[in-house]
Amino acid sequence: MQKKYTKELLIQQKEILLKEKKKTVTQIDILKKEDPFSDPEHASDNAAVDTDVREQVGHETVVAQIKDLEKHLDAILQAIVRIDKKTYGQCQKCDSSIPLERLKVVPEASYCIECEKKLRV
Ligand SMILES: [Zn+2]
C-alpha cells in the first residue's frame, strides 16, 4: 500500500523544487557565458597554442558542468510533473514509496535508495 504524502508536504516540496529549478537555470546561464568558446572574439583570435589548450580544457570542464546541471534540472522538472500527477515520492523502478527523510534531502529523487544503489553500480 502506498503511503500518502500530505498535501502540505507536496506544496512544500514543489516550492523547494521550483527554487532549485530557478537556481539551476541561472547556474547553467552563468556557465554558458563563462565558456571561452562562446566568446565571439574567439574565432578570429590568433592566440598562442598554450592559450588554446587552456581554453580547450576550460571548455570541456564547462561543458561537463553544464551537462551535470542539465541532468539535475531534468530530474527537478520530472519531480515537479510527478507532484502534479500525484505520483511524487514513488520509486520509478520498483514503485515503492521513497522515504520522507530521503525526499527532504533529495527532493527530486526518482528512485528509492535500493534502486539508486543498483543504478550506480
Ligand atoms: Zn525502488
Coordinates of C-alpha atoms and ligand atoms in Angstrom, one line a residue:
M1 CA 0.0 0.0 0.0
Q2 CA 1.4 3.4 -1.0
K3 CA 2.0 5.8 1.8
K4 CA 0.3 9.1 1.1
Y5 CA 2.2 12.2 1.4
T6 CA 0.3 15.1 2.9
K7 CA -0.8 18.0 0.7
E8 CA 1.3 20.4 2.8
L9 CA 4.4 18.3 2.2
L10 CA 3.8 18.2 -1.6
I11 CA 3.3 22.0 -1.7
Q12 CA 6.5 22.4 0.3
Q13 CA 8.5 20.0 -1.9
K14 CA 7.2 21.8 -5.0
E15 CA 8.3 25.1 -3.7
I16 CA 11.8 23.7 -3.0
L17 CA 11.9 22.2 -6.5
L18 CA 10.8 25.4 -8.2
K19 CA 13.5 27.3 -6.3
E20 CA 16.1 24.7 -7.2
K21 CA 15.0 24.8 -10.8
K22 CA 15.5 28.6 -10.9
K23 CA 18.9 28.3 -9.3
T24 CA 20.0 25.6 -11.7
V25 CA 18.8 27.5 -14.8
T26 CA 20.8 30.5 -13.5
Q27 CA 23.9 28.4 -13.0
I28 CA 23.7 27.0 -16.5
D29 CA 23.4 30.5 -17.9
I30 CA 26.4 31.7 -16.0
L31 CA 28.5 28.7 -17.1
K32 CA 27.5 29.2 -20.7
K33 CA 28.8 32.7 -20.5
E34 CA 32.0 31.6 -18.9
D35 CA 32.7 29.1 -21.7
P36 CA 35.6 30.6 -23.6
F37 CA 34.2 29.1 -26.8
S38 CA 31.1 31.2 -26.5
D39 CA 33.3 34.3 -26.8
P40 CA 32.6 35.8 -30.3
E41 CA 36.1 37.1 -30.5
H42 CA 37.5 33.6 -30.2
A43 CA 37.2 32.6 -33.9
S44 CA 39.4 35.5 -35.0
D45 CA 41.7 35.2 -32.1
N46 CA 45.3 34.1 -33.1
A47 CA 46.2 33.0 -29.6
A48 CA 49.3 31.1 -28.7
V49 CA 49.0 27.3 -28.6
D50 CA 49.2 27.1 -24.8
T51 CA 46.3 29.5 -24.6
D52 CA 44.3 27.3 -26.9
V53 CA 45.0 24.3 -24.8
R54 CA 43.9 26.1 -21.7
E55 CA 40.7 27.3 -23.4
Q56 CA 40.1 23.7 -24.6
V57 CA 40.3 22.4 -21.0
G58 CA 38.2 25.2 -19.7
H59 CA 35.6 24.5 -22.4
E60 CA 35.5 20.8 -21.6
T61 CA 35.1 21.5 -17.9
V62 CA 32.3 23.9 -18.5
V63 CA 30.5 21.5 -20.9
A64 CA 30.7 18.7 -18.3
Q65 CA 29.4 21.0 -15.6
I66 CA 26.5 22.2 -17.8
K67 CA 25.7 18.5 -18.6
D68 CA 25.5 17.7 -14.9
L69 CA 23.4 20.7 -14.2
E70 CA 21.0 19.9 -17.1
K71 CA 20.7 16.3 -15.8
H72 CA 19.9 17.8 -12.4
L73 CA 17.4 20.2 -14.0
D74 CA 15.7 17.4 -15.8
A75 CA 15.3 15.4 -12.6
I76 CA 13.8 18.5 -11.0
L77 CA 11.3 19.0 -13.8
Q78 CA 10.3 15.4 -13.7
A79 CA 9.7 15.6 -10.0
I80 CA 7.5 18.7 -10.5
V81 CA 5.5 16.7 -13.1
R82 CA 5.2 13.8 -10.6
I83 CA 3.8 16.2 -8.0
D84 CA 1.2 17.4 -10.4
K85 CA 0.4 13.8 -11.4
K86 CA 0.3 12.8 -7.8
T87 CA 2.9 10.1 -8.3
Y88 CA 5.6 12.0 -6.4
G89 CA 7.7 10.1 -3.9
Q90 CA 7.1 6.8 -5.8
C91 CA 10.2 5.0 -6.9
Q92 CA 10.2 5.0 -10.8
K93 CA 11.7 1.5 -10.8
C94 CA 10.1 -0.6 -8.1
D95 CA 7.1 1.5 -7.3
S96 CA 7.8 1.6 -3.5
S97 CA 7.4 4.8 -1.6
I98 CA 10.6 6.8 -1.2
P99 CA 11.1 7.6 2.5
L100 CA 10.2 11.1 3.5
E101 CA 13.7 11.6 5.0
R102 CA 15.2 10.9 1.6
L103 CA 12.8 13.4 -0.2
K104 CA 13.8 16.0 2.3
V105 CA 17.4 15.7 1.4
V106 CA 16.9 14.9 -2.3
P107 CA 13.5 16.4 -3.3
E108 CA 14.0 15.4 -6.9
A109 CA 14.7 11.8 -6.1
S110 CA 13.2 9.4 -8.7
Y111 CA 14.3 6.2 -7.1
C112 CA 14.3 4.6 -3.7
I113 CA 17.7 4.2 -2.1
E114 CA 17.9 0.5 -3.0
C115 CA 17.2 1.1 -6.7
E116 CA 19.6 4.1 -6.8
K117 CA 22.3 1.9 -5.4
K118 CA 21.7 -0.7 -8.1
L119 CA 21.8 2.0 -10.8
R120 CA 25.1 3.4 -9.6
V121 CA 27.0 0.1 -9.7
Ligands
ZN1 ZN 12.9 1.4 -5.9

